Amino acid sequence: MGRLFGTDGVRGVAVSELTTETAMLIGRAAAVTLAKNSHHKAKILIGKDTRVSCDVLESALIAGICSVGADVHTLGVIPTPAVAFLTVKYGADAGIVISASHNPYEFNGIKIFSSSGYKLPDEVEAEIERLVLDARNEMAPSGCSNLGRVYVEKNAEWDYVRHLLKNIDSDLGKMRIVVDCANGAASSCAEKFFKGLGANVIMINNTPNGTNINDECGSTHLEQLSNAVVENRAHAGVAFDGDADRCLMVDEKGEQVDGDRMIAILAKSMKEDGTLLSNTCVVTKMTNLGFFKWAKENGIVVSTASRIGDRYVLERMLLDGYNLGGEQSGHIILSDCATTGDGELSGAKVLEILAASGKKFSELASIFTPYPQLLVNVKLRPECRGKFNEVPEIAEIIDYCSNKLGSDGRIFVRESGTEPLLRVMAEGRDKDAIYQYANAIAQVVKKHLGETEL
């Protein structure tokens, strides 16, 4: 068993890589680590998305947690941000989510929230990992009289929906929207939420069957949403990933509105009404250069997270006292009302601004002009993960392309924290040039480390 935790919890092909044994051990280790200072019987929540493997992994987690004397409260199929919120509301010691987010149904994952509703810091994940990998004797099961029990939280979804509704002030009654749930965790609650706001809601991809999550739908495949918005003459479309912690949108013309534009819309609105703390938002190195240019021109300070990933965006927000941050991928954190990225909340906040503006969404979303940007993914051979910095030819082609772009653009190469992929991003004023350079780098990576280009 290799290293467990990546940038967003534990992830792998369900049952073969992320095994039931591993899930049971993670359950034990999480219960021992997160409840060790508790003076009451530990209480851990479990929520999940719609993958066919969720039930078996949930059973394994429950077995591990209860075996060391902690109680489990199951939430059923529910978005990741709901687990974070309910962990605090229900006074739990931890909340666990079974999901692989935007990945295909064959994958699954486990991510854990602390009692305060935040993703675990690296050092706590490291302690859980140590217990799983090296010190199973420290997790001796309780005797029969001390075993944990399992409880079902029947009101979890409505408790979460009511929380969302409390954080949106406007009635969206004049708005027609299309909502794509990716056949994932938001398939039930999203309709309740957006109809609760008074919107005319057209739902698509909200009939999960265990294997159709993220299948050519949701935030990673916006074609269905774009077509549905145009066909239904909707004002906007909203798409979630499998666990609904992120959201992308489309305008009335069916054109994509990515996380960068959503953050810009939110930042401008919050600055105007005086709620953007320190007039600052937090983004990552992947954020479009056009966003930085726009922010400077509009008196908005941009702070860049130390690493890619929404957990590092939140880390910077908490460290410096900011209340808005996010990623181009649609992870957006509004820390005045959430402890993690929440796709339903961020999508509704943008719709609220749209409704108040009186503009068409395409007008609102033209808030800045993005630089042309191309992202190419190269699938890595298993034995080559973590080694792209060791290949001189890759460093040489990156340097060459970066120098050719000069000050008119940039090259950014990084390994995914959740998948066996190397991501090559090129950005600049010249669309043809960035296409050429991104693919040139990808071909060299593929030659030395890759399987097939996605």
mmCIF file of N, CA and C in Angstrom, residues 322-324 333-339:
data_model
loop_
_atom_site.group_PDB
_atom_site.id
_atom_site.type_symbol
_atom_site.label_atom_id
_atom_site.label_comp_id
_atom_site.label_asym_id
_atom_site.label_seq_id
_atom_site.Cartn_x
_atom_site.Cartn_y
_atom_site.Cartn_z
ATOM 1 N N TYR A 322 -9.455 36.611 4.518
ATOM 2 C CA TYR A 322 -10.235 36.956 3.332
ATOM 3 C C TYR A 322 -11.496 36.082 3.276
ATOM 4 N N ASN A 323 -12.495 36.519 2.511
ATOM 5 C CA ASN A 323 -13.758 35.767 2.491
ATOM 6 C C ASN A 323 -14.226 35.336 1.113
ATOM 7 N N LEU A 324 -13.372 35.469 0.106
ATOM 8 C CA LEU A 324 -13.698 34.973 -1.234
ATOM 9 C C LEU A 324 -12.455 34.384 -1.866
ATOM 10 N N ILE A 333 -15.089 29.392 -2.796
ATOM 11 C CA ILE A 333 -15.324 29.384 -1.353
ATOM 12 C C ILE A 333 -15.801 30.762 -0.916
ATOM 13 N N LEU A 334 -16.985 30.788 -0.349
ATOM 14 C CA LEU A 334 -17.563 32.000 0.233
ATOM 15 C C LEU A 334 -17.579 31.777 1.736
ATOM 16 N N SER A 335 -16.515 32.189 2.396
ATOM 17 C CA SER A 335 -16.293 31.754 3.777
ATOM 18 C C SER A 335 -17.207 32.425 4.796
ATOM 19 N N ASP A 336 -17.979 33.428 4.379
ATOM 20 C CA ASP A 336 -18.962 33.998 5.297
ATOM 21 C C ASP A 336 -20.095 33.015 5.573
ATOM 22 N N CYS A 337 -20.288 32.063 4.661
ATOM 23 C CA CYS A 337 -21.407 31.132 4.832
ATOM 24 C C CYS A 337 -21.050 29.683 4.520
ATOM 25 N N ALA A 338 -19.775 29.365 4.325
ATOM 26 C CA ALA A 338 -19.383 27.982 4.049
ATOM 27 C C ALA A 338 -17.930 27.770 4.453
ATOM 28 N N THR A 339 -17.591 26.532 4.784
ATOM 29 C CA THR A 339 -16.221 26.191 5.170
ATOM 30 C C THR A 339 -15.468 25.476 4.061
#
